[in-house]
Tab-separated table of C-alpha atoms in Angstrom:
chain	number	residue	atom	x	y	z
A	1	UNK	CA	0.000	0.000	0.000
A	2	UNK	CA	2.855	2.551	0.805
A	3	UNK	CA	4.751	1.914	-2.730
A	4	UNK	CA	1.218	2.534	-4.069
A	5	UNK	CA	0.892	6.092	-2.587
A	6	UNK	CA	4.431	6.928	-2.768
A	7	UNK	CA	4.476	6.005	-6.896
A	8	UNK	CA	0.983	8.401	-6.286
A	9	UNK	CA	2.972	10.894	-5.043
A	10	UNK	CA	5.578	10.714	-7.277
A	11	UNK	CA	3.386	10.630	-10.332
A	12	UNK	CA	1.612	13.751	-9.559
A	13	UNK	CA	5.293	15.655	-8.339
A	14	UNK	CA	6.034	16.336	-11.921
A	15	UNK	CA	1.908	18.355	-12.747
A	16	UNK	CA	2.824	20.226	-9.604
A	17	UNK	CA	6.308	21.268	-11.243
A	18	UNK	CA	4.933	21.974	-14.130
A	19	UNK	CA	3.627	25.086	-13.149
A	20	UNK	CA	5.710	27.590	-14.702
A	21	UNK	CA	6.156	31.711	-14.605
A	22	UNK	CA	3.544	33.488	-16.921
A	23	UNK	CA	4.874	36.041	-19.315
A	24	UNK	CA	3.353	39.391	-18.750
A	25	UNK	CA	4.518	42.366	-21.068
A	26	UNK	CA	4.518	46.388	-19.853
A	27	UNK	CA	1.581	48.471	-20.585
A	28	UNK	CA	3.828	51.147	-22.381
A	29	UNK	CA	0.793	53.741	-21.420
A	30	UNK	CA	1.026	52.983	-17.726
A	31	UNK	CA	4.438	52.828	-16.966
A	32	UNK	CA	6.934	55.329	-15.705
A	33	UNK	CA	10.382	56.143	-14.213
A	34	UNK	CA	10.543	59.239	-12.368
A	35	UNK	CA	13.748	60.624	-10.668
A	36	UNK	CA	14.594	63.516	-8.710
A	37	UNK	CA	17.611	64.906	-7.331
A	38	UNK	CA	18.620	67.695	-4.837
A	39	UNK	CA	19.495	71.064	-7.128
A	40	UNK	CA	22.177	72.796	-4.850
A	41	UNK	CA	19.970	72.634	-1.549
A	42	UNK	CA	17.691	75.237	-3.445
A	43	UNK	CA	15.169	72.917	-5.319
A	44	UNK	CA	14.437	69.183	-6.334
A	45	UNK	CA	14.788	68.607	-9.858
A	46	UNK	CA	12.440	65.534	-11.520
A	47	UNK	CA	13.132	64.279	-14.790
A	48	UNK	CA	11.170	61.144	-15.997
A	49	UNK	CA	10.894	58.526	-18.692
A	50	UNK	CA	7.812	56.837	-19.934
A	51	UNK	CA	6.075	54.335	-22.494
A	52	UNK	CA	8.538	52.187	-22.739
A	53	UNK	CA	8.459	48.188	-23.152
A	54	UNK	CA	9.634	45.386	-20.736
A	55	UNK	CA	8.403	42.237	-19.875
A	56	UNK	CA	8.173	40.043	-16.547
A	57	UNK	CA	8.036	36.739	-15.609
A	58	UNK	CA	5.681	35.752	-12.875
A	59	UNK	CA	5.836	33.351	-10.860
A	60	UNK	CA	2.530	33.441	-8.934
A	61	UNK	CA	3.164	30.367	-6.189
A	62	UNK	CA	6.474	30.965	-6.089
A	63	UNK	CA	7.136	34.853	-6.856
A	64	UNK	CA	11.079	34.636	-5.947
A	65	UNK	CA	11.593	32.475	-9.600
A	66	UNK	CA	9.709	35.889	-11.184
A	67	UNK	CA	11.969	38.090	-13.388
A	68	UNK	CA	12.042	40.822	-15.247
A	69	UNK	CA	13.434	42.793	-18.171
A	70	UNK	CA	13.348	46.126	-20.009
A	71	UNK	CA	15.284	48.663	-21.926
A	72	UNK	CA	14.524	52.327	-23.254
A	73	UNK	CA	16.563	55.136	-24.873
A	74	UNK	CA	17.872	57.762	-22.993
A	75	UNK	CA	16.679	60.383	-25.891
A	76	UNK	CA	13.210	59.959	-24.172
A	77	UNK	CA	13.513	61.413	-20.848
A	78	UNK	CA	11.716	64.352	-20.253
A	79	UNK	CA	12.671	66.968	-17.813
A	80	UNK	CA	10.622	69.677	-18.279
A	81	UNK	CA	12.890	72.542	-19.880
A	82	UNK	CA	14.915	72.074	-22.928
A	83	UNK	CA	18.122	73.858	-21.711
A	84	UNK	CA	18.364	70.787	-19.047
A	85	UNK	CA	17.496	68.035	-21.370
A	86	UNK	CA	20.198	69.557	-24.180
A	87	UNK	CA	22.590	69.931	-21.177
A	88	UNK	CA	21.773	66.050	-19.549
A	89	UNK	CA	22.398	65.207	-23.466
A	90	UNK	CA	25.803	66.608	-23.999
A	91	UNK	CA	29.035	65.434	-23.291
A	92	UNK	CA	29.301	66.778	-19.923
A	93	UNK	CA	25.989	63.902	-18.695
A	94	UNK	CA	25.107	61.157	-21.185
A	95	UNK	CA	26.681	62.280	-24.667
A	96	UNK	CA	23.803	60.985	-26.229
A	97	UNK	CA	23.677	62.766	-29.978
A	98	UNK	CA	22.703	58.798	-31.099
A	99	UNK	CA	20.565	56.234	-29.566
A	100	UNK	CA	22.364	55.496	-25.954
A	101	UNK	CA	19.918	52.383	-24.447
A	102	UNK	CA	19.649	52.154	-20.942
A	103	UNK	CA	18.511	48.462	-19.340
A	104	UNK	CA	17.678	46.404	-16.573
A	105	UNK	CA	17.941	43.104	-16.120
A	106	UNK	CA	16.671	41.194	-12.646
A	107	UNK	CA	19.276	38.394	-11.276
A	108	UNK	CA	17.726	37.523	-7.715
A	109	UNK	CA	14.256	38.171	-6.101
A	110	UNK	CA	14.200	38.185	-2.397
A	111	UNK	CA	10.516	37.825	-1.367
A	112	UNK	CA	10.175	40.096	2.287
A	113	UNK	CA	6.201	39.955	2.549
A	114	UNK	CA	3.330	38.707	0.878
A	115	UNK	CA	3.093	41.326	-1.505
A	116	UNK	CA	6.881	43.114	-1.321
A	117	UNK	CA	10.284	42.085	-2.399
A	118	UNK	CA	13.413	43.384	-2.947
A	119	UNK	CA	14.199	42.500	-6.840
A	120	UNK	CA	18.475	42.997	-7.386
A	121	UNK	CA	19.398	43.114	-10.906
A	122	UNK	CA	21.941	44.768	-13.777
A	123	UNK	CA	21.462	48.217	-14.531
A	124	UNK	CA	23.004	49.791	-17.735
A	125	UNK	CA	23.405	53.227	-17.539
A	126	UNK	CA	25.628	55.429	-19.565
A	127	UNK	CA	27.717	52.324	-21.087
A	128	UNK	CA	28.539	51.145	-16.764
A	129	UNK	CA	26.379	48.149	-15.629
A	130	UNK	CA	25.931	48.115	-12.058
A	131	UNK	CA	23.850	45.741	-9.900
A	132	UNK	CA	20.906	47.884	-8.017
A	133	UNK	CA	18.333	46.489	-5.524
A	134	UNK	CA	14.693	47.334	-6.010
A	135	UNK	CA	12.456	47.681	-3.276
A	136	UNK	CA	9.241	46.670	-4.814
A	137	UNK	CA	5.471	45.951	-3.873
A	138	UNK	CA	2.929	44.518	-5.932
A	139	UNK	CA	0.101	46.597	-5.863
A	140	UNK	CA	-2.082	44.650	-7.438
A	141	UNK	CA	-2.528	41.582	-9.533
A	142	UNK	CA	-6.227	40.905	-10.937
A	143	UNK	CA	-8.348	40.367	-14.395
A	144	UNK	CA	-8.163	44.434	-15.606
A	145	UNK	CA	-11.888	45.440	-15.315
A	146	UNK	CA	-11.740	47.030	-19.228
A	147	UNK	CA	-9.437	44.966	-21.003
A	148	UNK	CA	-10.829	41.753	-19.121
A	149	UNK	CA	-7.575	39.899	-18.611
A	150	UNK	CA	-4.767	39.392	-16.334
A	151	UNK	CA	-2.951	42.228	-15.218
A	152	UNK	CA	-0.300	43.148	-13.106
A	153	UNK	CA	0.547	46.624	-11.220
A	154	UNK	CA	3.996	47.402	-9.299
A	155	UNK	CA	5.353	49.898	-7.620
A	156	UNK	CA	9.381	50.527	-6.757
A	157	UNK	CA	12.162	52.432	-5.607
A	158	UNK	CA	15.750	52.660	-5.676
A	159	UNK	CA	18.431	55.238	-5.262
A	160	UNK	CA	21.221	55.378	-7.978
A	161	UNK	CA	24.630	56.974	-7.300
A	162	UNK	CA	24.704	59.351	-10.551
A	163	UNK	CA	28.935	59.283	-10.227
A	164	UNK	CA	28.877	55.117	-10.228
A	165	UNK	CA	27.768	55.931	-13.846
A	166	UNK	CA	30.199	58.217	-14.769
A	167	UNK	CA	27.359	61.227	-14.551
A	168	UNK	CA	28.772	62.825	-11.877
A	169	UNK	CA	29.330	66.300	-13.091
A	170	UNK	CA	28.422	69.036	-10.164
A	171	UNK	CA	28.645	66.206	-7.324
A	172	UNK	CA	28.307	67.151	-4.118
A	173	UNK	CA	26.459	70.285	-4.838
A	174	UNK	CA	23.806	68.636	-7.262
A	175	UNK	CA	23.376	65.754	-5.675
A	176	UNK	CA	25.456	62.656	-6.301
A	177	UNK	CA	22.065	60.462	-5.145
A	178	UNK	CA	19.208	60.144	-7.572
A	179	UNK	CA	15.882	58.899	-5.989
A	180	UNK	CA	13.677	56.928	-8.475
A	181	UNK	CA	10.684	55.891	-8.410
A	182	UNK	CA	8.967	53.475	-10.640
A	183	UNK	CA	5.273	52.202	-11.229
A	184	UNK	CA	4.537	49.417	-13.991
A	185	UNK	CA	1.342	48.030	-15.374
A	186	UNK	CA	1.870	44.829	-17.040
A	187	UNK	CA	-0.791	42.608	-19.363
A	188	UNK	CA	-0.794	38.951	-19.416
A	189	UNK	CA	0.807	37.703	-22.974
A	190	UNK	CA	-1.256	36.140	-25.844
């Protein structure tokens, strides 16, 4: 009787493994990167970038074996004036006269509640690739009530050191620490 249930159990161990992370893809009209950063102690200066494409893997019973990937070009941030997006262009910031990609790829999720995490991962920025920990919450995860399928929404921070990236021009007295914040919407695949 126990080789019966154990050959049970071991028949339905591989269904159960099965189970796999579902591909989910950014809604490029709900997601955005903002950043700010301290403007000689006299103001807070807030650039952003938006509409951009990424895609996660999510791991629903076992969120940890999640991922997630995404890229966009620099050219696209916005920052409110043209003098500081021409000036965050040049030579003295990102030297971006051509396409200059910045990306993210996750390595590690470390699950810290039932909906929060802290998601470390490669981040490409200005040709350096360093590794940056996201602290990230999942706001929501349910069938989207107009689109009628599943959806994902996040939410996440991080703060970058702008010199680790060689954009360090002005550091100390424009702040060398960039706060970002970051909030995702994300579609199930077809």
């Amino acid at each position: 009787m126990k080789s019966y249930l154990l050959a049970g159990a071991l028949a339905i161990a591989p269904i159960a493994a099965v189970a796999a992370p579902e591909t989910y893809v950014f809604d490029a009209s709900h997601t955005q990167i903002v950043f700010s950063y301290n403007h000689l102690g006299f103001s807070t200066g807030y650039g952003m970038f938006g509409g951009f494409e990424g895609e996660i893997q999510y791991d629903a019973e076992d969120p940890a074996a999640s991922s997630v990937t995404t890229s966009w070009d620099v050219t696209t941030m916005l920052t409110g004036w043209e003098g500081r997006y021409e000036h965050l262009m040049s030579d003295d910031f990102f030297g971006a006269s051509e396409d200059k990609t910045v990306s993210f790829t996750s390595k590690s999720i470390e699950v810290t509640g039932d909906s929060t995490g802290l998601i470390t991962g490669d981040l490409t920025l200005n040709g350096v690739t360093k590794e940056v920990v996201l602290d990230a919450v999942l706001t929501q995860a349910g069938e989207h009530p107009m689109e009628g399928k599943p959806w994902l929404g996040f939410h996440a921070t991080t703060t970058l050191i702008r010199s680790d990236f060689n954009l360090g021009m002005f550091a100390p007295y424009v702040s060398d620490e960039v706060e970002v914040e970051i909030s995702i919407e994300a579609m199930k695949a077809e």
